[in-house]
Each structure stands twice: as structure tokens, then as C-alpha cells.
Amino acid sequence: MIFKAIKQQQQMVIKLSVSNMPVSEKFYTEKLGFKVQSDYTINNGGTFEKDSYVQLLHDAMDTIAIGLFKDIDKPLEPEETGTAPTFMVSDIIKTREHLIAEGIEVSEIVENTSDKGYIDHFAFFSDPDNNTLAIRQNMN
């Protein structure tokens, strides 16, 4: 069963499509604080052409990595993205303000209430290739 095998794994990688590896890498490292896991870099001769890959890890999330994969020629149209890796934060207001100070356009904070009354706050932003990302704070 696949779920038994998953329990034995030490990390999950979320793959995101990118069109310009240096621009994307700079966004994730300089604006979001990720670090390159150089053991997993594939830069196809130093030019980061198609099928290049950079894996990123954040000190706050050592079991989840972001894998930037150059498999598109231009940024996605915003409506083409359905996946939204979500970063759990303890203070969504300060985190949102920090992202805005980094020059990132961030949505207003929206509220969700589950069927059992649990309240979460979300705000959404995009990387240079229009991959949707989110920040979330559990309010209960």
C-alpha cells in the first residue's frame, strides 16, 4: 500500500513549473528565504535549459522541499494554476506585510470556516511564473 511507504519517507517535494530558472531561484531564495539543495540541481550544461531542476529547502520546513522544474517557455496564465502550496504561519498579518515589503503582490486576507467551526485565514500570492502560493493561519 502506498500510504505505508509514504510514512517511511523523510521528505516531500512539491514540483513547480518555471520558465526562467535564475529568476525563479532568486525569488524563492531572496524573497522567501529558501536555500538551494545543490545535490539535486540539474542545470544541463550551466544554461538551465528545458528539463533543468533546482530543489529548495527552507529551515522552517525541512520535510517539505520545492522543486523548480523548467518545463514551460513562458509564465503560466494565472487561471491555469490550480495547485497552491500553502505555508502555515503563526501571524498572517506580519507575514503578509513582510511579503509586500519584499515587493510581492499579496491578496487581501480571506476567512474560511470549516463545517466544525474552525476558522482559517488565507492570503495568496504568485511566483514569477504565476504559480499560486498561499499563507495560512489557523485561528482556533
CSV table of C-alpha atoms in Angstrom, one decimal:
chain,number,residue,atom,x,y,z
A,1,MET,CA,0.0,0.0,0.0
A,2,ILE,CA,1.4,3.4,-1.0
A,3,PHE,CA,0.5,5.1,2.3
A,4,LYS,CA,2.6,2.7,4.3
A,5,ALA,CA,5.6,3.6,2.0
A,6,ILE,CA,4.9,7.3,2.4
A,7,LYS,CA,5.2,7.0,6.2
A,8,GLN,CA,8.8,5.8,5.7
A,9,GLN,CA,9.8,8.7,3.6
A,10,GLN,CA,11.6,11.7,5.1
A,11,GLN,CA,10.7,14.4,2.7
A,12,MET,CA,8.0,15.5,0.3
A,13,VAL,CA,8.9,17.6,-2.8
A,14,ILE,CA,6.4,19.9,-4.4
A,15,LYS,CA,7.3,20.4,-8.1
A,16,LEU,CA,6.5,23.8,-9.7
A,17,SER,CA,6.9,24.6,-13.4
A,18,VAL,CA,9.2,27.5,-14.2
A,19,SER,CA,10.2,29.3,-17.4
A,20,ASN,CA,13.3,31.2,-16.2
A,21,MET,CA,15.3,29.2,-13.6
A,22,PRO,CA,17.6,32.1,-12.5
A,23,VAL,CA,14.6,34.4,-11.9
A,24,SER,CA,12.6,31.8,-10.1
A,25,GLU,CA,15.6,30.7,-7.9
A,26,LYS,CA,16.2,34.3,-6.9
A,27,PHE,CA,12.5,34.8,-6.0
A,28,TYR,CA,12.5,31.7,-3.7
A,29,THR,CA,15.9,32.3,-2.1
A,30,GLU,CA,15.9,36.1,-1.8
A,31,LYS,CA,12.3,36.8,-1.1
A,32,LEU,CA,11.1,33.7,0.6
A,33,GLY,CA,14.2,32.5,2.3
A,34,PHE,CA,14.7,29.1,0.7
A,35,LYS,CA,18.1,27.6,0.2
A,36,VAL,CA,19.3,25.5,-2.8
A,37,GLN,CA,19.9,21.9,-2.2
A,38,SER,CA,22.8,21.7,-4.7
A,39,ASP,CA,23.0,17.9,-4.6
A,40,TYR,CA,19.7,17.8,-6.5
A,41,THR,CA,20.5,20.6,-9.1
A,42,ILE,CA,20.3,19.6,-12.8
A,43,ASN,CA,21.4,22.7,-14.9
A,44,ASN,CA,22.0,20.9,-18.2
A,45,GLY,CA,25.4,22.4,-19.0
A,46,GLY,CA,25.2,25.5,-17.0
A,47,THR,CA,22.4,27.2,-19.0
A,48,PHE,CA,19.3,26.0,-17.2
A,49,GLU,CA,17.6,24.9,-20.4
A,50,LYS,CA,14.5,22.7,-20.6
A,51,ASP,CA,14.3,19.9,-18.0
A,52,SER,CA,16.6,21.7,-15.6
A,53,TYR,CA,15.8,21.4,-12.0
A,54,VAL,CA,16.6,23.1,-8.7
A,55,GLN,CA,15.5,21.8,-5.3
A,56,LEU,CA,14.9,24.2,-2.5
A,57,LEU,CA,14.6,23.7,1.2
A,58,HIS,CA,13.6,26.1,4.0
A,59,ASP,CA,15.0,26.0,7.5
A,60,ALA,CA,11.4,26.2,8.9
A,61,MET,CA,10.2,23.2,6.8
A,62,ASP,CA,12.9,20.5,6.5
A,63,THR,CA,10.4,17.8,5.5
A,64,ILE,CA,9.0,19.6,2.5
A,65,ALA,CA,11.0,20.9,-0.4
A,66,ILE,CA,10.1,22.9,-3.5
A,67,GLY,CA,11.4,21.5,-6.8
A,68,LEU,CA,11.6,24.1,-9.6
A,69,PHE,CA,11.5,22.4,-12.9
A,70,LYS,CA,12.0,24.2,-16.2
A,71,ASP,CA,9.3,22.7,-18.4
A,72,ILE,CA,7.5,25.8,-19.7
A,73,ASP,CA,8.6,28.5,-22.1
A,74,LYS,CA,6.8,31.4,-20.6
A,75,PRO,CA,4.9,32.1,-17.3
A,76,LEU,CA,1.6,30.4,-16.9
A,77,GLU,CA,-1.6,32.3,-17.3
A,78,PRO,CA,-3.0,33.0,-13.8
A,79,GLU,CA,-6.1,31.0,-14.4
A,80,GLU,CA,-4.1,27.9,-15.5
A,81,THR,CA,-2.9,27.2,-11.9
A,82,GLY,CA,-4.9,25.1,-9.6
A,83,THR,CA,-2.3,24.0,-7.1
A,84,ALA,CA,-1.4,26.3,-4.2
A,85,PRO,CA,1.4,25.2,-1.9
A,86,THR,CA,0.4,26.8,1.4
A,87,PHE,CA,2.8,27.9,4.1
A,88,MET,CA,1.4,27.7,7.6
A,89,VAL,CA,2.3,30.8,9.6
A,90,SER,CA,1.8,32.0,13.2
A,91,ASP,CA,1.0,35.6,12.2
A,92,ILE,CA,-0.6,36.1,8.8
A,93,ILE,CA,-0.7,39.9,9.1
A,94,LYS,CA,3.0,40.3,9.8
A,95,THR,CA,3.9,37.6,7.1
A,96,ARG,CA,1.7,39.4,4.6
A,97,GLU,CA,3.3,42.7,5.4
A,98,HIS,CA,6.8,41.2,5.0
A,99,LEU,CA,5.9,39.7,1.6
A,100,ILE,CA,4.6,43.1,0.5
A,101,ALA,CA,7.8,44.8,1.7
A,102,GLU,CA,9.7,42.3,-0.5
A,103,GLY,CA,7.7,43.7,-3.4
A,104,ILE,CA,5.4,40.7,-3.7
A,105,GLU,CA,1.7,41.4,-4.6
A,106,VAL,CA,-0.4,39.6,-1.9
A,107,SER,CA,-4.2,39.3,-1.9
A,108,GLU,CA,-6.3,40.6,1.0
A,109,ILE,CA,-6.8,38.1,3.8
A,110,VAL,CA,-9.8,35.9,3.4
A,111,GLU,CA,-11.5,33.8,6.0
A,112,ASN,CA,-12.7,30.2,5.8
A,113,THR,CA,-14.8,28.4,8.3
A,114,SER,CA,-15.0,24.6,8.4
A,115,ASP,CA,-18.1,22.6,9.0
A,116,LYS,CA,-17.0,22.2,12.6
A,117,GLY,CA,-16.4,25.9,13.1
A,118,TYR,CA,-12.6,26.0,12.7
A,119,ILE,CA,-11.5,29.3,11.2
A,120,ASP,CA,-8.5,29.8,9.0
A,121,HIS,CA,-7.2,33.0,7.3
A,122,PHE,CA,-5.6,32.8,3.9
A,123,ALA,CA,-3.7,35.2,1.6
A,124,PHE,CA,-2.5,34.4,-1.9
A,125,PHE,CA,0.4,35.5,-4.0
A,126,SER,CA,2.3,34.2,-7.1
A,127,ASP,CA,5.9,33.5,-8.1
A,128,PRO,CA,7.4,34.9,-11.3
A,129,ASP,CA,5.7,32.1,-13.3
A,130,ASN,CA,2.3,32.7,-11.8
A,131,ASN,CA,2.4,29.5,-9.6
A,132,THR,CA,-0.1,30.3,-6.9
A,133,LEU,CA,1.2,30.2,-3.3
A,134,ALA,CA,-0.6,30.9,-0.1
A,135,ILE,CA,0.0,31.7,3.5
A,136,ARG,CA,-2.5,30.4,6.1
A,137,GLN,CA,-3.0,30.9,9.8
A,138,ASN,CA,-5.3,28.7,11.9
A,139,MET,CA,-7.3,30.9,14.1
A,140,ASN,CA,-8.7,28.4,16.6
